[in-house]
Amino acid sequence: MSADGAGLGPALDAVMARVAVTAEAVGPRFPLYAEPADGRWTTTGRGSWTGGFWAGLLWLRARCTGAAADRRAAAACTARLAPWVHADTATRGLILWYGTAPAGDDARAAELQGLGARAMLSAYDRELGLVPWGDALGGPRLLARVDGVPGTVPLLAEAGGQGPVVAAAHLSRHLDLCLGANPGVLTPALTFDAVAGWQPCPDPPPGWSRGRAWLLLAVADALLRPDLALPGPAARLGEAAERLTAQLGFAGDEFPSGGPVPVADAGRPDGPLDTSAAAITAVALLKLARVPGPRAAGDAYRAEAILRRLAAGHVTGPGSGRPTGMLLDGCYDAGKGLAVRHELVWGDFFLALGLAAVHGIVDITRV
């Protein structure tokens, strides 16, 4: 932990207190997003693509408190993710990696992670060169989406056998499709047609804030795993990281002119912000800071600066009339006008993970 990171302790305490309040409120259901006025959660029964983040938050709380009851609560929530092992969706990476990796040495979480990893490995389509998006969440199955890469890369890498090879292929294919030849544009989603091949989808739009953040996170995870031998030049991942951070607006140690919290859609500069994208980016940068090289110090500085901005400007404090520890100004879906200034469970998770990492509570290279 840096000397600067020490000042983020109150924010971590507030976020963990919020986890305790949320756990009481949602019971056996999974929180999705909360109203900014009163913190009331919209929940799901099975967790959807975000269920792993709630289990991960509970594991982070257990790490912070050391309480046996908190470990039991986290383990019980993780066990409820088991039906997703055989669901046809690439978001199993998000669900089953982030729902188990923060558990450390918990044997049942490790068993579930292994089952998920092997199931993902069996879903790999050699002809397409990736694990398809799948149809478990509705819509067409043969999609390539940036949010089908984070979590999936480390989950596949832990599968054993051909797992690292498939993890590298899955990431490499998404880099080809989503970054393409234009260094300034990211295509978040593409659909496959047997005649026309891969074609861009209109939604999410190219300016989607989480698109760059998700892909940067996946690249950072791959850079931390030298067993992932991507085809092409050895510097390819580093180049991808450079392109993505440039698209995020970073110049040296400076942030974009609008600050480190991006708008949810760059095509709508007057639209809502997305603090969840900033929190994902902070974690990706903390991971990149663990990769030896000239970028490391700058990445660490930017990561902690983002965490500070989130803590100071977007986390509710005492006396606000709202529950303490809510990360506000997250945007679920700007295009649909859904939960555009809300607390989002994945935003809470990545903020908590980043804060826990700078305080040495978790090893960011393993989560």
mmCIF file of C-alpha atoms in Angstrom:
data_model
loop_
_atom_site.group_PDB
_atom_site.id
_atom_site.type_symbol
_atom_site.label_atom_id
_atom_site.label_comp_id
_atom_site.label_asym_id
_atom_site.label_seq_id
_atom_site.Cartn_x
_atom_site.Cartn_y
_atom_site.Cartn_z
ATOM 1 C CA MET A 1 0.000 0.000 0.000
ATOM 2 C CA SER A 2 1.293 3.439 -0.873
ATOM 3 C CA ALA A 3 1.453 6.262 1.625
ATOM 4 C CA ASP A 4 -1.346 7.966 -0.304
ATOM 5 C CA GLY A 5 -3.496 4.848 -0.190
ATOM 6 C CA ALA A 6 -3.556 4.963 3.591
ATOM 7 C CA GLY A 7 -6.055 7.841 3.453
ATOM 8 C CA LEU A 8 -8.658 5.641 1.766
ATOM 9 C CA GLY A 9 -9.376 3.651 4.923
ATOM 10 C CA PRO A 10 -12.613 5.504 5.829
ATOM 11 C CA ALA A 11 -13.972 4.832 2.344
ATOM 12 C CA LEU A 12 -13.288 1.114 2.691
ATOM 13 C CA ASP A 13 -14.976 1.082 6.106
ATOM 14 C CA ALA A 14 -18.024 2.860 4.674
ATOM 15 C CA VAL A 15 -18.324 0.485 1.724
ATOM 16 C CA MET A 16 -18.033 -2.553 3.995
ATOM 17 C CA ALA A 17 -20.700 -1.124 6.301
ATOM 18 C CA ARG A 18 -22.933 -0.750 3.267
ATOM 19 C CA VAL A 19 -22.351 -4.434 2.411
ATOM 20 C CA ALA A 20 -23.644 -5.401 5.855
ATOM 21 C CA VAL A 21 -26.766 -3.241 5.441
ATOM 22 C CA THR A 22 -27.379 -4.641 1.958
ATOM 23 C CA ALA A 23 -27.028 -8.226 3.169
ATOM 24 C CA GLU A 24 -29.756 -7.646 5.757
ATOM 25 C CA ALA A 25 -31.993 -5.999 3.167
ATOM 26 C CA VAL A 26 -31.766 -8.542 0.334
ATOM 27 C CA GLY A 27 -31.633 -11.828 2.266
ATOM 28 C CA PRO A 28 -31.171 -14.774 -0.128
ATOM 29 C CA ARG A 29 -31.702 -12.626 -3.242
ATOM 30 C CA PHE A 30 -29.012 -10.823 -5.240
ATOM 31 C CA PRO A 31 -28.788 -7.002 -5.322
ATOM 32 C CA LEU A 32 -28.635 -5.426 -8.773
ATOM 33 C CA TYR A 33 -28.990 -1.645 -8.455
ATOM 34 C CA ALA A 34 -30.182 0.683 -5.691
ATOM 35 C CA GLU A 35 -32.210 3.895 -5.793
ATOM 36 C CA PRO A 36 -30.003 6.937 -5.207
ATOM 37 C CA ALA A 37 -32.551 8.611 -2.924
ATOM 38 C CA ASP A 38 -32.946 5.895 -0.300
ATOM 39 C CA GLY A 39 -30.666 2.971 -1.166
ATOM 40 C CA ARG A 40 -33.542 0.573 -1.858
ATOM 41 C CA TRP A 41 -32.285 -2.340 -3.954
ATOM 42 C CA THR A 42 -33.796 -3.904 -7.036
ATOM 43 C CA THR A 43 -32.921 -7.591 -6.689
ATOM 44 C CA THR A 44 -32.885 -10.810 -8.703
ATOM 45 C CA GLY A 45 -33.500 -14.368 -7.630
ATOM 46 C CA ARG A 46 -30.623 -16.024 -9.504
ATOM 47 C CA GLY A 47 -28.204 -13.117 -9.740
ATOM 48 C CA SER A 48 -28.201 -12.619 -13.518
ATOM 49 C CA TRP A 49 -24.743 -11.651 -14.846
ATOM 50 C CA THR A 50 -23.989 -9.661 -11.673
ATOM 51 C CA GLY A 51 -24.443 -12.395 -9.059
ATOM 52 C CA GLY A 52 -20.743 -13.074 -8.692
ATOM 53 C CA PHE A 53 -20.083 -9.492 -7.686
ATOM 54 C CA TRP A 54 -22.411 -9.792 -4.701
ATOM 55 C CA ALA A 55 -20.746 -13.032 -3.603
ATOM 56 C CA GLY A 56 -17.375 -11.331 -4.135
ATOM 57 C CA LEU A 57 -18.413 -8.373 -1.976
ATOM 58 C CA LEU A 58 -19.395 -10.754 0.803
ATOM 59 C CA TRP A 59 -15.994 -12.444 0.578
ATOM 60 C CA LEU A 60 -14.266 -9.061 0.719
ATOM 61 C CA ARG A 61 -16.274 -8.232 3.842
ATOM 62 C CA ALA A 62 -15.216 -11.544 5.376
ATOM 63 C CA ARG A 63 -11.581 -10.727 4.636
ATOM 64 C CA CYS A 64 -11.938 -7.302 6.228
ATOM 65 C CA THR A 65 -13.712 -8.500 9.383
ATOM 66 C CA GLY A 66 -12.233 -11.968 9.805
ATOM 67 C CA ALA A 67 -15.598 -13.037 11.249
ATOM 68 C CA ALA A 68 -16.665 -16.660 10.851
ATOM 69 C CA ALA A 69 -20.284 -15.593 10.347
ATOM 70 C CA ASP A 70 -19.262 -13.385 7.440
ATOM 71 C CA ARG A 71 -17.352 -16.262 5.844
ATOM 72 C CA ARG A 72 -20.423 -18.477 6.176
ATOM 73 C CA ALA A 73 -22.601 -15.835 4.538
ATOM 74 C CA ALA A 74 -20.153 -15.474 1.654
ATOM 75 C CA ALA A 75 -19.879 -19.238 1.195
ATOM 76 C CA ALA A 76 -23.667 -19.641 1.164
ATOM 77 C CA CYS A 77 -24.025 -16.938 -1.485
ATOM 78 C CA THR A 78 -21.301 -18.475 -3.626
ATOM 79 C CA ALA A 79 -23.039 -21.851 -3.457
ATOM 80 C CA ARG A 80 -26.143 -20.213 -4.967
ATOM 81 C CA LEU A 81 -24.115 -19.444 -8.096
ATOM 82 C CA ALA A 82 -23.789 -23.156 -8.950
ATOM 83 C CA PRO A 83 -26.659 -23.198 -11.518
ATOM 84 C CA TRP A 84 -24.634 -20.840 -13.704
ATOM 85 C CA VAL A 85 -21.925 -23.455 -14.299
ATOM 86 C CA HIS A 86 -23.832 -24.994 -17.194
ATOM 87 C CA ALA A 87 -25.657 -21.858 -18.408
ATOM 88 C CA ASP A 88 -24.808 -20.926 -21.983
ATOM 89 C CA THR A 89 -23.254 -17.512 -21.401
ATOM 90 C CA ALA A 90 -19.770 -16.049 -21.567
ATOM 91 C CA THR A 91 -20.708 -13.946 -18.539
ATOM 92 C CA ARG A 92 -19.898 -17.056 -16.524
ATOM 93 C CA GLY A 93 -16.480 -15.427 -16.441
ATOM 94 C CA LEU A 94 -17.898 -12.478 -14.488
ATOM 95 C CA ILE A 95 -20.145 -14.673 -12.355
ATOM 96 C CA LEU A 96 -17.881 -17.579 -11.464
ATOM 97 C CA TRP A 97 -14.499 -15.843 -11.337
ATOM 98 C CA TYR A 98 -15.447 -12.817 -9.240
ATOM 99 C CA GLY A 99 -17.782 -14.912 -7.123
ATOM 100 C CA THR A 100 -14.986 -17.328 -6.166
ATOM 101 C CA ALA A 101 -11.560 -15.690 -6.564
ATOM 102 C CA PRO A 102 -11.928 -13.419 -3.482
ATOM 103 C CA ALA A 103 -12.669 -16.527 -1.388
ATOM 104 C CA GLY A 104 -8.986 -17.380 -1.060
ATOM 105 C CA ASP A 105 -8.542 -20.880 0.313
ATOM 106 C CA ASP A 106 -12.229 -21.779 0.639
ATOM 107 C CA ALA A 107 -12.462 -25.338 -0.721
ATOM 108 C CA ARG A 108 -16.059 -25.185 -1.950
ATOM 109 C CA ALA A 109 -15.471 -21.920 -3.791
ATOM 110 C CA ALA A 110 -12.407 -23.469 -5.417
ATOM 111 C CA GLU A 111 -14.468 -26.504 -6.444
ATOM 112 C CA LEU A 112 -17.148 -24.287 -8.019
ATOM 113 C CA GLN A 113 -14.473 -22.284 -9.816
ATOM 114 C CA GLY A 114 -13.016 -25.478 -11.249
ATOM 115 C CA LEU A 115 -16.405 -26.687 -12.461
ATOM 116 C CA GLY A 116 -17.057 -23.338 -14.103
ATOM 117 C CA ALA A 117 -13.635 -23.277 -15.716
ATOM 118 C CA ARG A 118 -14.071 -26.703 -17.270
ATOM 119 C CA ALA A 119 -17.565 -25.847 -18.484
ATOM 120 C CA MET A 120 -16.265 -22.672 -20.117
ATOM 121 C CA LEU A 121 -13.473 -24.651 -21.735
ATOM 122 C CA SER A 122 -15.993 -27.066 -23.235
ATOM 123 C CA ALA A 123 -17.968 -24.101 -24.658
ATOM 124 C CA TYR A 124 -15.003 -22.887 -26.726
ATOM 125 C CA ASP A 125 -15.825 -22.735 -30.442
ATOM 126 C CA ARG A 126 -12.652 -23.554 -32.362
ATOM 127 C CA GLU A 127 -14.057 -22.300 -35.653
ATOM 128 C CA LEU A 128 -14.903 -18.888 -34.218
ATOM 129 C CA GLY A 129 -11.814 -18.816 -32.003
ATOM 130 C CA LEU A 130 -13.705 -17.794 -28.857
ATOM 131 C CA VAL A 131 -16.327 -18.748 -26.310
ATOM 132 C CA PRO A 132 -19.550 -17.323 -27.808
ATOM 133 C CA TRP A 133 -21.666 -14.910 -25.802
ATOM 134 C CA GLY A 134 -24.396 -17.549 -25.518
ATOM 135 C CA ASP A 135 -28.169 -17.368 -25.242
ATOM 136 C CA ALA A 136 -28.793 -17.824 -21.517
ATOM 137 C CA LEU A 137 -29.542 -14.111 -21.093
ATOM 138 C CA GLY A 138 -31.607 -13.854 -24.279
ATOM 139 C CA GLY A 139 -30.777 -12.577 -27.738
ATOM 140 C CA PRO A 140 -28.553 -14.124 -30.412
ATOM 141 C CA ARG A 141 -25.983 -16.670 -29.297
ATOM 142 C CA LEU A 142 -23.109 -15.981 -31.704
ATOM 143 C CA LEU A 143 -21.902 -12.690 -30.312
ATOM 144 C CA ALA A 144 -18.492 -11.421 -29.307
ATOM 145 C CA ARG A 145 -18.795 -8.830 -26.520
ATOM 146 C CA VAL A 146 -16.151 -7.133 -24.434
ATOM 147 C CA ASP A 147 -17.987 -8.026 -21.217
ATOM 148 C CA GLY A 148 -17.563 -11.687 -22.152
ATOM 149 C CA VAL A 149 -13.775 -11.381 -21.721
ATOM 150 C CA PRO A 150 -13.004 -10.147 -18.153
ATOM 151 C CA GLY A 151 -13.187 -12.956 -15.638
ATOM 152 C CA THR A 152 -13.274 -15.433 -18.518
ATOM 153 C CA VAL A 153 -9.534 -15.048 -19.159
ATOM 154 C CA PRO A 154 -8.399 -15.997 -15.614
ATOM 155 C CA LEU A 155 -11.183 -18.573 -15.254
ATOM 156 C CA LEU A 156 -10.074 -20.397 -18.408
ATOM 157 C CA ALA A 157 -6.434 -20.047 -17.408
ATOM 158 C CA GLU A 158 -7.220 -21.999 -14.224
ATOM 159 C CA ALA A 159 -8.986 -24.810 -16.108
ATOM 160 C CA GLY A 160 -5.826 -26.852 -16.652
ATOM 161 C CA GLY A 161 -4.977 -28.709 -19.850
ATOM 162 C CA GLN A 162 -5.758 -26.468 -22.802
ATOM 163 C CA GLY A 163 -7.206 -23.781 -20.543
ATOM 164 C CA PRO A 164 -4.376 -21.245 -20.920
ATOM 165 C CA VAL A 165 -4.320 -21.770 -24.689
ATOM 166 C CA VAL A 166 -8.065 -21.193 -24.970
ATOM 167 C CA ALA A 167 -7.885 -18.181 -22.638
ATOM 168 C CA ALA A 168 -5.258 -16.625 -24.899
ATOM 169 C CA ALA A 169 -7.255 -17.413 -28.048
ATOM 170 C CA HIS A 170 -10.466 -16.006 -26.568
ATOM 171 C CA LEU A 171 -8.755 -12.731 -25.629
ATOM 172 C CA SER A 172 -6.814 -12.507 -28.880
ATOM 173 C CA ARG A 173 -9.967 -12.934 -30.954
ATOM 174 C CA HIS A 174 -11.746 -10.213 -29.021
ATOM 175 C CA LEU A 175 -8.790 -7.875 -29.426
ATOM 176 C CA ASP A 176 -8.918 -8.452 -33.184
ATOM 177 C CA LEU A 177 -12.649 -7.899 -33.392
ATOM 178 C CA CYS A 178 -13.218 -5.152 -30.848
ATOM 179 C CA LEU A 179 -10.097 -3.043 -31.330
ATOM 180 C CA GLY A 180 -9.618 -3.747 -35.040
ATOM 181 C CA ALA A 181 -7.291 -1.568 -37.067
ATOM 182 C CA ASN A 182 -8.527 1.842 -35.877
ATOM 183 C CA PRO A 183 -6.581 2.807 -32.741
ATOM 184 C CA GLY A 184 -9.193 5.327 -31.622
ATOM 185 C CA VAL A 185 -12.351 3.205 -31.835
ATOM 186 C CA LEU A 186 -13.622 0.247 -29.832
ATOM 187 C CA THR A 187 -16.491 -1.929 -31.032
ATOM 188 C CA PRO A 188 -18.070 -3.390 -27.879
ATOM 189 C CA ALA A 189 -20.165 -6.093 -29.553
ATOM 190 C CA LEU A 190 -20.284 -7.951 -32.852
ATOM 191 C CA THR A 191 -22.620 -10.615 -34.199
ATOM 192 C CA PHE A 192 -21.600 -13.488 -36.447
ATOM 193 C CA ASP A 193 -23.322 -14.224 -39.739
ATOM 194 C CA ALA A 194 -22.360 -17.300 -41.762
ATOM 195 C CA VAL A 195 -22.270 -15.239 -44.974
ATOM 196 C CA ALA A 196 -21.205 -11.752 -43.887
ATOM 197 C CA GLY A 197 -18.947 -12.823 -41.015
ATOM 198 C CA TRP A 198 -18.580 -10.591 -37.965
ATOM 199 C CA GLN A 199 -20.664 -7.419 -38.051
ATOM 200 C CA PRO A 200 -20.801 -4.602 -35.437
ATOM 201 C CA CYS A 201 -23.893 -4.391 -33.232
ATOM 202 C CA PRO A 202 -25.549 -1.017 -32.644
ATOM 203 C CA ASP A 203 -25.825 -1.672 -28.907
ATOM 204 C CA PRO A 204 -23.769 -1.118 -26.825
ATOM 205 C CA PRO A 205 -22.537 1.951 -28.766
ATOM 206 C CA PRO A 206 -18.842 2.542 -29.549
ATOM 207 C CA GLY A 207 -18.672 5.200 -26.822
ATOM 208 C CA TRP A 208 -19.882 2.832 -24.075
ATOM 209 C CA SER A 209 -17.794 3.629 -20.998
ATOM 210 C CA ARG A 210 -17.578 0.084 -19.662
ATOM 211 C CA GLY A 211 -16.483 -1.304 -23.023
ATOM 212 C CA ARG A 212 -12.947 0.027 -22.714
ATOM 213 C CA ALA A 213 -12.834 -0.648 -18.982
ATOM 214 C CA TRP A 214 -13.857 -4.311 -19.354
ATOM 215 C CA LEU A 215 -11.341 -4.986 -22.111
ATOM 216 C CA LEU A 216 -8.536 -3.208 -20.247
ATOM 217 C CA LEU A 217 -9.278 -5.398 -17.223
ATOM 218 C CA ALA A 218 -8.999 -8.561 -19.333
ATOM 219 C CA VAL A 219 -5.720 -7.368 -20.866
ATOM 220 C CA ALA A 220 -4.326 -6.616 -17.411
ATOM 221 C CA ASP A 221 -5.222 -10.113 -16.196
ATOM 222 C CA ALA A 222 -3.493 -11.647 -19.207
ATOM 223 C CA LEU A 223 -0.336 -9.575 -18.667
ATOM 224 C CA LEU A 224 -0.145 -10.979 -15.145
ATOM 225 C CA ARG A 225 -0.192 -14.542 -16.507
ATOM 226 C CA PRO A 226 2.951 -15.329 -18.511
ATOM 227 C CA ASP A 227 1.538 -18.809 -19.267
ATOM 228 C CA LEU A 228 -0.900 -17.174 -21.697
ATOM 229 C CA ALA A 229 1.068 -17.225 -24.934
ATOM 230 C CA LEU A 230 -0.915 -15.049 -27.304
ATOM 231 C CA PRO A 231 -0.247 -15.472 -31.011
ATOM 232 C CA GLY A 232 1.638 -12.587 -32.604
ATOM 233 C CA PRO A 233 4.289 -10.237 -31.211
ATOM 234 C CA ALA A 234 5.099 -10.539 -27.533
ATOM 235 C CA ALA A 235 4.368 -6.843 -27.070
ATOM 236 C CA ARG A 236 0.789 -7.167 -28.324
ATOM 237 C CA LEU A 237 -0.854 -7.032 -24.906
ATOM 238 C CA GLY A 238 1.200 -4.015 -23.904
ATOM 239 C CA GLU A 239 0.174 -2.286 -27.104
ATOM 240 C CA ALA A 240 -3.475 -3.100 -26.400
ATOM 241 C CA ALA A 241 -3.152 -1.619 -22.920
ATOM 242 C CA GLU A 242 -1.632 1.536 -24.396
ATOM 243 C CA ARG A 243 -4.446 1.862 -26.940
ATOM 244 C CA LEU A 244 -7.157 1.335 -24.359
ATOM 245 C CA THR A 245 -5.720 3.797 -21.851
ATOM 246 C CA ALA A 246 -5.377 6.312 -24.698
ATOM 247 C CA GLN A 247 -9.050 5.750 -25.563
ATOM 248 C CA LEU A 248 -9.875 6.334 -21.902
ATOM 249 C CA GLY A 249 -8.299 9.769 -22.313
ATOM 250 C CA PHE A 250 -5.156 9.391 -20.214
ATOM 251 C CA ALA A 251 -2.133 11.460 -21.204
ATOM 252 C CA GLY A 252 0.889 10.627 -19.085
ATOM 253 C CA ASP A 253 -0.225 11.045 -15.475
ATOM 254 C CA GLU A 254 -3.047 13.363 -16.499
ATOM 255 C CA PHE A 255 -6.725 12.449 -16.619
ATOM 256 C CA PRO A 256 -9.255 13.329 -19.293
ATOM 257 C CA SER A 257 -10.447 16.925 -19.195
ATOM 258 C CA GLY A 258 -13.743 15.815 -17.662
ATOM 259 C CA GLY A 259 -11.995 13.943 -14.856
ATOM 260 C CA PRO A 260 -11.452 10.247 -14.158
ATOM 261 C CA VAL A 261 -15.166 9.376 -14.035
ATOM 262 C CA PRO A 262 -16.374 8.997 -17.640
ATOM 263 C CA VAL A 263 -19.781 9.672 -19.114
ATOM 264 C CA ALA A 264 -21.710 6.475 -19.729
ATOM 265 C CA ASP A 265 -21.721 7.101 -23.484
ATOM 266 C CA ALA A 266 -19.070 9.291 -25.074
ATOM 267 C CA GLY A 267 -21.552 9.990 -27.866
ATOM 268 C CA ARG A 268 -23.729 11.742 -25.292
ATOM 269 C CA PRO A 269 -21.285 14.079 -23.496
ATOM 270 C CA ASP A 270 -24.105 15.720 -21.538
ATOM 271 C CA GLY A 271 -25.463 12.371 -20.392
ATOM 272 C CA PRO A 272 -25.016 10.569 -17.074
ATOM 273 C CA LEU A 273 -21.670 9.532 -15.638
ATOM 274 C CA ASP A 274 -20.697 5.937 -14.911
ATOM 275 C CA THR A 275 -18.746 5.476 -11.691
ATOM 276 C CA SER A 276 -18.783 1.709 -12.203
ATOM 277 C CA ALA A 277 -16.633 2.139 -15.320
ATOM 278 C CA ALA A 278 -14.194 4.236 -13.288
ATOM 279 C CA ALA A 279 -14.018 1.585 -10.545
ATOM 280 C CA ILE A 280 -13.339 -1.182 -13.101
ATOM 281 C CA THR A 281 -10.627 0.988 -14.665
ATOM 282 C CA ALA A 282 -9.011 1.587 -11.268
ATOM 283 C CA VAL A 283 -8.754 -2.163 -10.650
ATOM 284 C CA ALA A 284 -7.355 -2.737 -14.141
ATOM 285 C CA LEU A 285 -4.711 -0.058 -13.521
ATOM 286 C CA LEU A 286 -3.815 -1.560 -10.133
ATOM 287 C CA LYS A 287 -3.210 -4.841 -11.937
ATOM 288 C CA LEU A 288 -1.146 -3.146 -14.659
ATOM 289 C CA ALA A 289 0.914 -1.502 -11.906
ATOM 290 C CA ARG A 290 2.023 -5.023 -10.876
ATOM 291 C CA VAL A 291 3.439 -5.659 -14.350
ATOM 292 C CA PRO A 292 7.153 -4.734 -14.343
ATOM 293 C CA GLY A 293 7.987 -1.882 -16.684
ATOM 294 C CA PRO A 294 8.067 1.882 -17.089
ATOM 295 C CA ARG A 295 4.243 2.184 -16.879
ATOM 296 C CA ALA A 296 3.895 0.684 -13.406
ATOM 297 C CA ALA A 297 4.324 3.803 -11.266
ATOM 298 C CA GLY A 298 2.017 5.880 -13.444
ATOM 299 C CA ASP A 299 -0.651 3.194 -13.469
ATOM 300 C CA ALA A 300 -0.551 2.961 -9.664
ATOM 301 C CA TYR A 301 -0.851 6.749 -9.383
ATOM 302 C CA ARG A 302 -3.831 6.885 -11.727
ATOM 303 C CA ALA A 303 -5.570 3.973 -10.002
ATOM 304 C CA GLU A 304 -5.359 5.565 -6.570
ATOM 305 C CA ALA A 305 -6.398 8.942 -7.972
ATOM 306 C CA ILE A 306 -9.544 7.360 -9.424
ATOM 307 C CA LEU A 307 -10.311 5.663 -6.108
ATOM 308 C CA ARG A 308 -9.861 8.985 -4.320
ATOM 309 C CA ARG A 309 -12.187 10.784 -6.680
ATOM 310 C CA LEU A 310 -14.843 8.097 -6.255
ATOM 311 C CA ALA A 311 -14.496 8.123 -2.467
ATOM 312 C CA ALA A 312 -14.564 11.901 -2.168
ATOM 313 C CA GLY A 313 -17.180 12.755 -4.776
ATOM 314 C CA HIS A 314 -19.511 9.796 -5.217
ATOM 315 C CA VAL A 315 -19.652 7.713 -2.007
ATOM 316 C CA THR A 316 -22.354 8.725 0.455
ATOM 317 C CA GLY A 317 -21.249 9.728 3.926
ATOM 318 C CA PRO A 318 -22.951 10.147 7.291
ATOM 319 C CA GLY A 319 -25.577 12.873 7.487
ATOM 320 C CA SER A 320 -26.498 12.633 3.799
ATOM 321 C CA GLY A 321 -29.967 11.274 4.503
ATOM 322 C CA ARG A 322 -29.025 8.097 2.650
ATOM 323 C CA PRO A 323 -27.260 4.926 3.746
ATOM 324 C CA THR A 324 -23.526 5.438 4.164
ATOM 325 C CA GLY A 325 -21.145 3.819 1.695
ATOM 326 C CA MET A 326 -23.254 3.909 -1.490
ATOM 327 C CA LEU A 327 -21.256 4.439 -4.693
ATOM 328 C CA LEU A 328 -23.664 6.655 -6.612
ATOM 329 C CA ASP A 329 -23.706 7.864 -10.222
ATOM 330 C CA GLY A 330 -23.413 4.439 -11.776
ATOM 331 C CA CYS A 331 -25.246 3.951 -15.064
ATOM 332 C CA TYR A 332 -26.756 0.576 -15.849
ATOM 333 C CA ASP A 333 -28.000 1.417 -19.380
ATOM 334 C CA ALA A 334 -27.957 4.994 -20.678
ATOM 335 C CA GLY A 335 -29.679 4.123 -23.953
ATOM 336 C CA LYS A 336 -32.684 2.611 -22.196
ATOM 337 C CA GLY A 337 -32.672 5.154 -19.378
ATOM 338 C CA LEU A 338 -32.354 2.300 -16.869
ATOM 339 C CA ALA A 339 -30.800 3.072 -13.466
ATOM 340 C CA VAL A 340 -28.729 5.962 -14.784
ATOM 341 C CA ARG A 341 -27.585 7.563 -11.488
ATOM 342 C CA HIS A 342 -27.745 4.580 -9.206
ATOM 343 C CA GLU A 343 -25.648 2.400 -6.968
ATOM 344 C CA LEU A 344 -24.645 -0.680 -8.950
ATOM 345 C CA VAL A 345 -23.522 -3.905 -7.313
ATOM 346 C CA TRP A 346 -20.552 -4.332 -9.670
ATOM 347 C CA GLY A 347 -19.495 -0.723 -9.087
ATOM 348 C CA ASP A 348 -19.509 -1.420 -5.345
ATOM 349 C CA PHE A 349 -17.492 -4.593 -5.905
ATOM 350 C CA PHE A 350 -14.722 -3.020 -7.964
ATOM 351 C CA LEU A 351 -14.490 -0.019 -5.657
ATOM 352 C CA ALA A 352 -14.225 -2.354 -2.657
ATOM 353 C CA LEU A 353 -11.679 -4.544 -4.456
ATOM 354 C CA GLY A 354 -9.528 -1.551 -5.351
ATOM 355 C CA LEU A 355 -9.674 -0.147 -1.812
ATOM 356 C CA ALA A 356 -8.918 -3.561 -0.310
ATOM 357 C CA ALA A 357 -5.958 -3.965 -2.665
ATOM 358 C CA VAL A 358 -4.295 -0.642 -1.763
ATOM 359 C CA HIS A 359 -4.649 -1.625 1.898
ATOM 360 C CA GLY A 360 -3.025 -5.026 1.358
ATOM 361 C CA ILE A 361 -6.162 -7.006 2.245
ATOM 362 C CA VAL A 362 -6.250 -8.813 -1.100
ATOM 363 C CA ASP A 363 -3.635 -9.678 -3.689
ATOM 364 C CA ILE A 364 -4.954 -7.871 -6.769
ATOM 365 C CA THR A 365 -3.013 -10.204 -9.035
ATOM 366 C CA ARG A 366 -5.158 -13.140 -7.891
ATOM 367 C CA VAL A 367 -8.650 -11.610 -8.015
#
